[in-house]
XYZ file of C-alpha atoms in Angstrom:
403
model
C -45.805 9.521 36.716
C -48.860 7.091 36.404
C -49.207 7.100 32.067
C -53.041 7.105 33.122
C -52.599 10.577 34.861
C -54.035 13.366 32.960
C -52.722 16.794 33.843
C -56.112 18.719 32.407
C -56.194 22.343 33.157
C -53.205 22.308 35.788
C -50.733 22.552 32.976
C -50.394 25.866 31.382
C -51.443 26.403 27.987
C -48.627 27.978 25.966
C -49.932 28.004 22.333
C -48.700 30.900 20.742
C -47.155 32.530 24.193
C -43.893 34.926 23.665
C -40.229 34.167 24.869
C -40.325 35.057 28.626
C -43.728 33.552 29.073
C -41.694 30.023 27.469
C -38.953 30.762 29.902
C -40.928 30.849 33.118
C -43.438 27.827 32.275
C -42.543 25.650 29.255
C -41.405 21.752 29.901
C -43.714 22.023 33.157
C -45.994 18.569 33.124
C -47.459 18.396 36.848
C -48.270 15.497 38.646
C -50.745 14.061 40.472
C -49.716 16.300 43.693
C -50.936 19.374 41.406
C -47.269 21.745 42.461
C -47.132 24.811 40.970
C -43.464 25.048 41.650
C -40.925 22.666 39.541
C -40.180 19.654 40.964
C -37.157 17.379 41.866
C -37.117 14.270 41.007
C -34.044 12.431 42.736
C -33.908 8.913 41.572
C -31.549 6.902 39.932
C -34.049 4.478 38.968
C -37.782 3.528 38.360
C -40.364 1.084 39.162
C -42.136 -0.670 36.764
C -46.184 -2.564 36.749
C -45.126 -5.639 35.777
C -41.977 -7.314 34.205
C -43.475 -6.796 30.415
C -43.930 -3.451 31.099
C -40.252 -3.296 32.065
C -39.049 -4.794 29.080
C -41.101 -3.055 26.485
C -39.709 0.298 28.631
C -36.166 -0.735 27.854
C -36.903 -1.566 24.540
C -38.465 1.536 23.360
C -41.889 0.535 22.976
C -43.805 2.226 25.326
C -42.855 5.266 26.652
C -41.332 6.393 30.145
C -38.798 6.479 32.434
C -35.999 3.677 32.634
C -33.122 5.002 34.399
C -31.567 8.494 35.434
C -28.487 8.639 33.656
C -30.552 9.362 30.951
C -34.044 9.968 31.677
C -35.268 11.772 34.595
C -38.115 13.992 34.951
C -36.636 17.566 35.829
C -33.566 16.790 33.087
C -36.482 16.252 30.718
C -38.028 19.719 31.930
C -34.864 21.773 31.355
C -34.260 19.949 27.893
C -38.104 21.023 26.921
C -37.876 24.317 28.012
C -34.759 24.917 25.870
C -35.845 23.339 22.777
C -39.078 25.711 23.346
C -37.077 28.923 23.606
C -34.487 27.794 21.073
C -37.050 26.772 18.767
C -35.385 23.070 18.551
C -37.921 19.687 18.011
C -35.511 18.329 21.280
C -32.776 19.319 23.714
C -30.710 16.927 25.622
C -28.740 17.914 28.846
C -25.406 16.937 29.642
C -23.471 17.117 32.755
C -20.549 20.457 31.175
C -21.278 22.600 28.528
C -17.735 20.568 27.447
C -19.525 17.090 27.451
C -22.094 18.667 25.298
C -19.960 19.441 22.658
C -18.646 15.800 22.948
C -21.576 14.537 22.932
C -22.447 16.112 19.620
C -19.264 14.940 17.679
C -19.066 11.615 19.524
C -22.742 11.401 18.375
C -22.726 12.832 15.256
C -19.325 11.927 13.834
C -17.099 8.974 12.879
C -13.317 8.352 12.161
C -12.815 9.605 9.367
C -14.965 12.424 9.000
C -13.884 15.902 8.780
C -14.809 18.769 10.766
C -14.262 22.590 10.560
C -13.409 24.625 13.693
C -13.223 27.821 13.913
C -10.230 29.424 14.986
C -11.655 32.128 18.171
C -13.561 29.407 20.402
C -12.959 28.565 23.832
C -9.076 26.851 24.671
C -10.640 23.943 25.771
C -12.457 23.341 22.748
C -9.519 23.399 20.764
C -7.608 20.487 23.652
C -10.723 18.752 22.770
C -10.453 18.529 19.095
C -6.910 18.854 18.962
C -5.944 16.160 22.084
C -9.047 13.675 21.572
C -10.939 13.752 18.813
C -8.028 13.753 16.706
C -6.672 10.769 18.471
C -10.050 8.632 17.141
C -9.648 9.514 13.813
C -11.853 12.673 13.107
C -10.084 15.090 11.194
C -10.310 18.329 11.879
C -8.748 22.201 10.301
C -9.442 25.585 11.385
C -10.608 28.536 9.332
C -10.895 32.007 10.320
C -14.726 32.528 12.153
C -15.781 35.760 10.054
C -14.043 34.523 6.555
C -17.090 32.813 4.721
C -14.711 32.130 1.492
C -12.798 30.551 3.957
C -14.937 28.573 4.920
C -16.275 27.279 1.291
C -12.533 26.491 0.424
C -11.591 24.643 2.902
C -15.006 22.035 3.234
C -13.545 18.382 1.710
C -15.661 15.621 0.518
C -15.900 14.054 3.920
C -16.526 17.723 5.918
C -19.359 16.179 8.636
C -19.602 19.511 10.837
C -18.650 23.347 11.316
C -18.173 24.228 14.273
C -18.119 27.815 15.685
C -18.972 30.436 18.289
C -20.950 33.221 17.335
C -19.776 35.943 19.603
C -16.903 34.439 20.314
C -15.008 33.888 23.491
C -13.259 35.920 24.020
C -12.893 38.715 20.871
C -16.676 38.875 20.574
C -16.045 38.056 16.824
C -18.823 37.097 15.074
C -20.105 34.715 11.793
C -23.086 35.815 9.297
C -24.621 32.565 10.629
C -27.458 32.073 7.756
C -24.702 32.603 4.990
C -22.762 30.234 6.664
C -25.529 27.632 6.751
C -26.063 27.758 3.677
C -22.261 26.739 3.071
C -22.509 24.154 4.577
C -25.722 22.655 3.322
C -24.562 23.561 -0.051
C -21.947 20.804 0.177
C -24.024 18.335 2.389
C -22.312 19.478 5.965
C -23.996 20.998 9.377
C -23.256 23.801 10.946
C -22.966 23.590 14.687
C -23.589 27.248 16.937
C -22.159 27.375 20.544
C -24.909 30.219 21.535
C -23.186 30.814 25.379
C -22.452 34.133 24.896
C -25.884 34.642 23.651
C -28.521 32.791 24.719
C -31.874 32.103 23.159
C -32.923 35.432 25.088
C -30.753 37.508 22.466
C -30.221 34.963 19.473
C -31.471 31.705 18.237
C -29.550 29.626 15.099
C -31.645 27.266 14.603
C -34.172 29.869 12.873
C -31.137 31.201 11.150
C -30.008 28.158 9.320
C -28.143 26.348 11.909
C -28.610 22.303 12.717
C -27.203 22.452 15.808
C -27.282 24.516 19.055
C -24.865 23.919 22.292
C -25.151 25.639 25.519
C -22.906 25.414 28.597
C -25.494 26.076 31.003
C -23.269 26.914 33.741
C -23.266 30.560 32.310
C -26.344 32.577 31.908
C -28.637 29.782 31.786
C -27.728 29.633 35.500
C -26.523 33.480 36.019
C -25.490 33.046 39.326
C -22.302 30.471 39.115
C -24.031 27.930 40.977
C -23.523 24.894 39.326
C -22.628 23.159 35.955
C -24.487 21.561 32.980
C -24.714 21.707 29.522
C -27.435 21.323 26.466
C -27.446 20.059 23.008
C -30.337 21.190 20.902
C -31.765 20.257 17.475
C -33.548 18.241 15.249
C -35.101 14.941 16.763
C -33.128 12.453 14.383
C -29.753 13.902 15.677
C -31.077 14.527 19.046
C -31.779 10.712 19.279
C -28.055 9.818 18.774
C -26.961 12.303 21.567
C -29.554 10.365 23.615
C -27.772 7.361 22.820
C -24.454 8.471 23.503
C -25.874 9.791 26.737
C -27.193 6.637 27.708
C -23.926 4.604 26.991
C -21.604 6.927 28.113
C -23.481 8.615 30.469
C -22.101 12.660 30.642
C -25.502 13.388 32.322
C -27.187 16.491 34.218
C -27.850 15.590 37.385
C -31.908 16.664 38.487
C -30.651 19.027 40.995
C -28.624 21.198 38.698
C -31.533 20.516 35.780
C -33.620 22.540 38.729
C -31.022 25.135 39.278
C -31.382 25.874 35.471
C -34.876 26.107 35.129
C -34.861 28.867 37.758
C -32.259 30.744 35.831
C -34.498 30.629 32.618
C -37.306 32.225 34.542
C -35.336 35.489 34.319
C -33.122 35.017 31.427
C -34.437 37.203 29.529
C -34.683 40.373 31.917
C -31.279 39.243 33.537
C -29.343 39.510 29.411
C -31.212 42.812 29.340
C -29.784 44.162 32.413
C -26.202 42.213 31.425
C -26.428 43.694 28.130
C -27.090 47.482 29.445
C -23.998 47.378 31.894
C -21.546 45.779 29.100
C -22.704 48.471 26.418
C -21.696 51.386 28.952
C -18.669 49.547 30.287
C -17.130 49.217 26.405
C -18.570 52.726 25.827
C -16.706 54.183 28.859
C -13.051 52.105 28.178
C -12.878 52.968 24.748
C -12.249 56.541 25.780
C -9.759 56.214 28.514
C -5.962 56.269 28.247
C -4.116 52.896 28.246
C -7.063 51.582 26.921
C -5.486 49.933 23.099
C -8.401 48.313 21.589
C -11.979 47.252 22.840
C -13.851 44.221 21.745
C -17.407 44.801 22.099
C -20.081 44.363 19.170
C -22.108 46.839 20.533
C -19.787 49.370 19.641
C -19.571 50.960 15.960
C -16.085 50.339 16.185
C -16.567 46.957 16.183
C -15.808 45.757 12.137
C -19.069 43.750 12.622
C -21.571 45.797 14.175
C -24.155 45.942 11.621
C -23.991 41.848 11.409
C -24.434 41.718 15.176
C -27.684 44.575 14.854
C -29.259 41.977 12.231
C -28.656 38.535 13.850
C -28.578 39.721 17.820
C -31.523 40.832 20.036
C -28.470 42.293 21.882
C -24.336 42.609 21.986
C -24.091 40.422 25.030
C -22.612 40.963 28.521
C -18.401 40.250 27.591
C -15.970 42.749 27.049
C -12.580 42.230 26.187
C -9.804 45.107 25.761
C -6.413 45.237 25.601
C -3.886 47.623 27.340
C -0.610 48.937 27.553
C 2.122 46.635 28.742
C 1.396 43.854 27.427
C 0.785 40.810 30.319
C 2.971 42.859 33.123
C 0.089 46.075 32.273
C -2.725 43.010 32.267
C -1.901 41.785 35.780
C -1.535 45.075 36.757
C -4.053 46.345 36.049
C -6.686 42.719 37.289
C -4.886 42.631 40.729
C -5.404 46.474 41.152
C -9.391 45.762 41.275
C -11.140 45.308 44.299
C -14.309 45.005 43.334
C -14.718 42.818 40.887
C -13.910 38.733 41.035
C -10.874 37.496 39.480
C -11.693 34.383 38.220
C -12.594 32.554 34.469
C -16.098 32.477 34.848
C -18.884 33.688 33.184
C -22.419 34.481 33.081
C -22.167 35.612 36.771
C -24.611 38.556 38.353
C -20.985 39.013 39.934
C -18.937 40.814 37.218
C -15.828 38.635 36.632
C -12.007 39.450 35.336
C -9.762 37.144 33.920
C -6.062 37.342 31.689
C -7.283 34.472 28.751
C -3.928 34.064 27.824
C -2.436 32.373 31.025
C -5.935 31.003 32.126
C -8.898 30.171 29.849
C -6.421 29.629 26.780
C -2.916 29.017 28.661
C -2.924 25.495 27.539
C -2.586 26.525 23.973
C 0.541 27.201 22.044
C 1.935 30.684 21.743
C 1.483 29.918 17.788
C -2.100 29.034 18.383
C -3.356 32.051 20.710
C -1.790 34.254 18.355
C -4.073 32.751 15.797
C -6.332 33.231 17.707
C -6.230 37.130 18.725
C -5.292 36.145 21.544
C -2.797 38.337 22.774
C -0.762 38.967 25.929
C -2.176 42.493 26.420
C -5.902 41.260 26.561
C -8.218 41.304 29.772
C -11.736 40.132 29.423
C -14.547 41.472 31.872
C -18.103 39.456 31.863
C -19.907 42.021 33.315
C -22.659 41.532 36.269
C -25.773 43.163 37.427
C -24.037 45.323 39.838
C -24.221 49.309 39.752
C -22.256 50.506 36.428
C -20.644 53.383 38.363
C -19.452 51.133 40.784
C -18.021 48.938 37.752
C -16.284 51.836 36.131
C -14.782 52.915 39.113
C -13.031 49.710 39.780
C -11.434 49.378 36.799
C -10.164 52.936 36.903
C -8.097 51.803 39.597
C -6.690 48.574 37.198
C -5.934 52.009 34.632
C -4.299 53.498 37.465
C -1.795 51.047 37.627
C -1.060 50.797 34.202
């Protein structure tokens, strides 16, 4: 975009403009061509005026793009429009919601530092501290995610980050998030919130204490399982070390997927309402039927933290994870008796989706570790769609069937 190009009344002004009005039309900066739709910028590289202007682009002086593995002008939409809605000074994309959590530690950490996990986040989180980070030096322990004394106890002199879902994946367990911020801070750490399950549309840590947000867009950014990305949001004096692990080691959104994304925000919010509404009558309706053990939902007063989810949620979130009888023979039972609904480890889907964690999203942990975990043999999560809920309820009474 020409720098002498002045937008004027084409761009929208958003002063003061609510959460869905952010997620339609913030990060929008039209050009010269004056589209009202977002564009696609598919470059790998810019032109520059002259050579000087060239170097003093490379060098940081002026302003603008340089090259697409780390600047590109529908990446840079996406990022604004998620710092906007998670109320972050900057957001940087990254090619997995994985890569964005290494981006953060590779960015943000150094051998030698300590970090705090918790112990319920996603199996491949744990391969990536456990396999990798470990390996370059970064120390890292694992505390319980709702045990704040915990927490306290076990921070060391050199204790860089915390790290934790809040719900987590797959036990919807969740972390007073302010109290734990203030743990941290207390003894000079950050806390670091994996908001997936959430969104911005239902919670934001950032206004609750946290330092850092990460995202795997691929979920309900997207909401149709279209494609995969990830986000990093936060201050700008971290943000500008993820920006320069980005632009070394490259782990970057590609425009076309940056586009997908910013459609998905247009409707985040009414889509989390609708994915919210089906997962509160799903976990309603399990809870009383036979073979049913246990259901892990927040939005259910049976849930031990209920009243934390009311006061830190704008919802409970669209996962719900029970357990039934037989242990993994009654799981796969009761999964390959469905017919409606996909079998398959996503999430964030308008198509409802049913997976066993223990042999899939967390099979390449330890029996030791899953059990740590809660993550037991008997346990079937369901990230429930935007289909009919009758039609939901009716397919897995033919997985209790089988039981």
């Amino acid at each position: 975009m020409s720098q002498d190009w002045d937008a004027g009344r084409l761009d929208s002004d958003l002063e003061g403009v609510a959460f869905d009005t952010l997620a339609v039309r913030a990060g929008q900066h039209r050009t010269p061509e004056a589209e009202h739709g977002d564009p696609m910028f598919f470059t790998s590289s810019y032109v520059f005026r002259t050579a000087a202007d060239a170097a003093a682009r490379f060098a940081g002086e002026v302003p603008g793009n340089v090259y697409s593995r780390y600047t590109n002008p529908t990446v840079r939409a996406f990022e604004e429009r998620i710092a906007a809605l998670e109320g972050a000074e900057q957001a940087v994309a990254t090619a997995t919601g994985m890569a964005a959590i290494m981006a953060v530690v590779m960015s943000l950490c150094s051998a030698g530092d300590h970090v705090l996990v918790s112990r319920s986040v996603f199996g491949s989180t744990i391969s990536l501290f456990e396999k990798y980070f470990k390996r370059f030096g970064v120390e890292v322990d694992y505390v319980p995610l709702a045990d704040l004394s915990g927490w306290d106890a076990a921070i060391k002199a050199n204790t860089k980050l915390l790290f934790v879902e809040s719900p987590s994946n797959p036990l919807a367990e969740l972390v007073d998030i302010a109290a734990l911020a203030e743990i941290a801070h207390a003894k000079g750490a950050m806390l670091v919130v994996d908001n997936c399950f959430c969104t911005p549309a239902l919670q934001q840590p950032l206004k609750l204490g946290a330092d850092v947000v990460v995202h795997s867009a691929t979920k309900f950014i997207d909401g149709q399982g279209r494609c995969m990305g990830g986000v990093v949001a936060g201050r700008g004096e971290q943000m500008k070390e993820v920006v320069g692990f980005l632009r070394t080691a490259g782990p970057t959104l590609s425009p076309f997927n940056a586009w997908i994304f910013l459609k998905g925000l247009e409707t985040l919010g009414l889509r989390m309402k609708a994915h919210c509404a089906n997962a509160q009558a799903l976990a309603e309706w399990l809870e009383q039927q036979d073979g049913i053990e246990k259901v892990h939902y927040a939005g259910l007063k049976s849930h031990p933290q209920h009243d934390l989810a009311l006061r830190q949620q704008r919802g409970f979130g669209a996962v719900v994870s029970f357990e039934v009888k037989g242990g993994k023979e009654g799981a796969w039972r009761f999964i390959d008796a469905t017919r409606l609904i996909s079998i398959t480890a996503n999430l964030g889907d308008s198509k409802t989706t049913i997976t066993h964690p223990s042999t899939t999203s967390h099979g390449r942990l330890s029996p030791q570790e899953r059990e740590s975990a809660g993550i037991r043999d008997s346990l079937i999560r369901v990230a429930v769609g935007l289909e009919d809920v009758a039609d939901l309820q009716a397919d897995l009474a033919r997985g209790l069937a089988a039981l």
